[in-house]
CSV table of C-alpha atoms in Angstrom, one decimal:
chain,number,residue,atom,x,y,z
A,295,MET,CA,-109.8,71.1,13.3
A,296,PHE,CA,-112.0,68.2,12.1
A,297,TYR,CA,-112.6,68.1,8.3
A,298,GLY,CA,-115.9,66.4,8.4
A,299,ALA,CA,-119.2,68.2,8.3
A,300,VAL,CA,-118.3,71.9,8.7
A,301,VAL,CA,-120.9,74.5,9.7
A,302,TRP,CA,-120.9,77.5,7.4
A,303,ASP,CA,-119.8,80.5,9.6
A,304,PRO,CA,-119.8,83.8,7.7
A,305,TRP,CA,-118.3,85.7,10.6
A,306,LEU,CA,-115.3,83.3,10.7
A,307,ILE,CA,-114.7,83.8,7.0
A,308,VAL,CA,-114.9,87.6,7.4
A,309,ALA,CA,-112.5,87.5,10.3
A,310,GLN,CA,-110.1,85.3,8.3
A,311,ILE,CA,-110.2,87.7,5.3
A,312,VAL,CA,-109.7,90.8,7.5
A,313,CYS,CA,-106.9,89.1,9.4
A,314,LEU,CA,-105.1,87.9,6.2
A,315,GLN,CA,-105.5,91.3,4.6
A,316,CYS,CA,-104.0,93.0,7.7
A,317,LEU,CA,-101.1,90.6,8.0
A,318,TYR,CA,-100.4,91.0,4.3
A,319,TYR,CA,-100.2,94.8,4.5
A,320,ILE,CA,-98.1,94.6,7.7
A,321,THR,CA,-95.7,92.3,5.9
A,322,LEU,CA,-95.6,94.3,2.8
A,323,GLY,CA,-95.0,97.5,4.8
A,324,PHE,CA,-92.2,95.7,6.6
A,325,PHE,CA,-90.5,94.6,3.4
A,326,LEU,CA,-91.0,98.0,1.8
A,327,GLY,CA,-89.5,99.7,4.8
A,328,ILE,CA,-86.5,97.5,4.7
A,329,ILE,CA,-85.9,97.2,0.9
A,330,VAL,CA,-87.3,100.5,-0.4
A,331,GLY,CA,-86.8,102.6,2.7
A,332,ILE,CA,-83.0,102.6,2.2
A,333,ARG,CA,-83.4,104.0,-1.3
A,334,VAL,CA,-86.0,106.8,-0.8
A,335,PRO,CA,-85.9,109.8,1.6
A,336,ARG,CA,-89.5,109.4,2.7
A,337,MET,CA,-91.8,106.4,2.8
A,338,SER,CA,-95.5,106.8,2.1
A,339,LEU,CA,-98.6,104.9,1.1
A,340,VAL,CA,-97.7,105.5,-2.5
A,341,TYR,CA,-95.5,102.5,-2.5
A,342,LEU,CA,-98.3,100.3,-1.3
A,343,PHE,CA,-101.2,101.4,-3.3
A,344,ASP,CA,-100.0,103.5,-6.4
A,345,PHE,CA,-99.5,101.4,-9.5
A,346,ALA,CA,-96.9,103.8,-10.9
A,347,THR,CA,-94.3,102.7,-8.3
A,348,VAL,CA,-94.4,99.2,-9.5
A,349,THR,CA,-92.1,99.6,-12.5
A,350,ALA,CA,-89.2,97.8,-14.0
A,351,SER,CA,-87.5,100.9,-15.3
A,352,THR,CA,-85.9,102.0,-12.0
A,353,VAL,CA,-84.0,100.3,-9.2
A,354,THR,CA,-86.6,101.5,-6.7
A,355,GLY,CA,-89.3,100.0,-8.8
A,356,TRP,CA,-87.5,96.6,-8.7
A,357,CYS,CA,-87.2,96.9,-4.9
A,358,VAL,CA,-91.0,97.5,-4.8
A,359,ILE,CA,-91.6,94.5,-7.0
A,360,ALA,CA,-89.3,92.3,-4.8
A,361,SER,CA,-91.3,93.5,-1.7
A,362,PHE,CA,-94.6,92.5,-3.3
A,363,LEU,CA,-93.3,89.1,-4.2
A,364,LEU,CA,-91.7,88.4,-0.8
A,365,SER,CA,-95.0,89.5,0.8
A,366,SER,CA,-96.8,86.9,-1.3
A,367,LEU,CA,-94.4,84.2,-0.2
A,368,VAL,CA,-95.0,85.1,3.5
A,369,GLY,CA,-98.7,85.3,2.8
A,370,ALA,CA,-98.6,81.6,1.7
A,371,GLY,CA,-97.4,80.8,5.3
A,372,TYR,CA,-100.3,82.9,6.7
A,373,LEU,CA,-102.7,80.8,4.7
A,374,VAL,CA,-101.4,77.7,6.4
A,375,TYR,CA,-102.3,79.0,9.9
A,376,LEU,CA,-105.4,81.1,9.1
A,377,VAL,CA,-107.2,79.0,6.5
A,378,GLU,CA,-105.8,75.6,7.2
A,379,ARG,CA,-107.4,74.0,4.1
A,380,ALA,CA,-105.8,73.6,0.7
A,381,LYS,CA,-109.2,73.9,-1.0
A,382,LYS,CA,-109.7,77.4,0.3
A,383,CYS,CA,-106.2,78.8,-0.4
A,384,LEU,CA,-107.1,80.1,-3.9
A,385,ASP,CA,-110.3,81.6,-2.7
A,386,PHE,CA,-108.6,83.6,0.1
A,387,SER,CA,-105.6,84.6,-2.1
A,388,ALA,CA,-107.9,85.8,-4.8
A,389,THR,CA,-110.0,87.7,-2.3
A,390,LEU,CA,-106.9,89.4,-0.9
A,391,TYR,CA,-105.7,90.6,-4.3
A,392,ILE,CA,-109.2,91.7,-5.4
A,393,ILE,CA,-109.5,93.8,-2.3
A,394,HIS,CA,-106.0,95.1,-2.9
A,395,THR,CA,-107.0,96.0,-6.5
A,396,PHE,CA,-110.0,97.9,-5.2
A,397,ILE,CA,-108.0,99.9,-2.7
A,398,CYS,CA,-105.4,100.7,-5.4
A,399,ILE,CA,-108.2,101.9,-7.8
A,400,ILE,CA,-109.6,104.1,-5.0
A,401,TYR,CA,-106.1,105.5,-4.1
A,402,GLY,CA,-104.5,106.0,-7.5
A,403,GLY,CA,-107.0,105.2,-10.2
A,404,TRP,CA,-107.2,102.3,-12.6
A,405,PRO,CA,-103.8,100.5,-12.7
A,406,SER,CA,-102.8,101.0,-16.4
A,407,SER,CA,-99.3,99.6,-15.9
A,408,LEU,CA,-98.7,96.1,-17.4
A,409,THR,CA,-96.0,95.6,-14.8
A,410,TRP,CA,-98.4,96.2,-11.9
A,411,TRP,CA,-100.8,93.5,-13.3
A,412,VAL,CA,-97.9,91.0,-13.9
A,413,VAL,CA,-96.6,91.5,-10.4
A,414,ASN,CA,-100.0,91.1,-8.8
A,415,VAL,CA,-101.1,88.2,-10.8
A,416,SER,CA,-97.7,86.5,-10.1
A,417,GLY,CA,-98.1,87.3,-6.4
A,418,LEU,CA,-101.6,85.7,-6.4
A,419,ALA,CA,-100.3,82.6,-8.2
A,420,VAL,CA,-97.3,82.3,-5.8
A,421,MET,CA,-99.5,82.8,-2.7
A,422,ALA,CA,-102.2,80.4,-3.8
A,423,LEU,CA,-100.0,77.6,-5.1
A,424,LEU,CA,-97.4,77.7,-2.3
A,425,GLY,CA,-100.2,78.0,0.3
A,426,GLU,CA,-102.0,75.0,-1.2
A,427,TYR,CA,-98.7,73.0,-1.2
A,428,LEU,CA,-98.0,73.8,2.4
A,429,CYS,CA,-101.6,73.1,3.5
A,430,ILE,CA,-101.5,69.8,1.6
A,431,ARG,CA,-98.3,68.8,3.4
A,432,ARG,CA,-99.8,69.8,6.7
A,433,GLU,CA,-103.0,67.9,6.0
A,434,LEU,CA,-101.1,64.7,5.0
A,435,ARG,CA,-98.9,64.6,8.1
A,436,GLU,CA,-99.1,61.4,10.1
A,437,ILE,CA,-101.3,61.7,13.2
A,438,PRO,CA,-99.0,60.8,16.1
A,439,ILE,CA,-100.4,58.0,18.2
A,440,ALA,CA,-98.6,57.1,21.4
A,441,ARG,CA,-98.1,53.4,21.7
A,442,TYR,CA,-97.9,52.0,25.1
A,443,ARG,CA,-96.3,48.6,25.6
A,444,ALA,CA,-96.9,46.5,28.6
A,445,ASN,CA,-93.7,45.3,30.2
A,446,VAL,CA,-93.6,41.6,29.6
């Protein structure tokens, strides 16, 4: 991808947002299935979208918190491949968590738990900062140029 004059493409941006959101929920579901699934008899969407499950007062709540934070770590890796620009990592991360907040409000009402807010703001910070760091490292890599020597 060339970083010069970029044509504004809203369909690309929407596709990136949808793809990032889907990958985030797949990853979150995977971690919830592994970490929380061994503790509860039945998994449901409550663990993804209900703010009451994100609590520091139970072991299962800590497992949910760990799942959310691990998903934000993996989400930073998704940013490297989907967004490819350090300047856009905060925008896409914030969009992901804003959409997640709206889904949570629709599913279980306004998140009144301080723990839920701390976990989600921390996840946003981790995803944005680590994504920017990884994108900057990728952008600053040397461009390999093959050098051909004439046999003298």
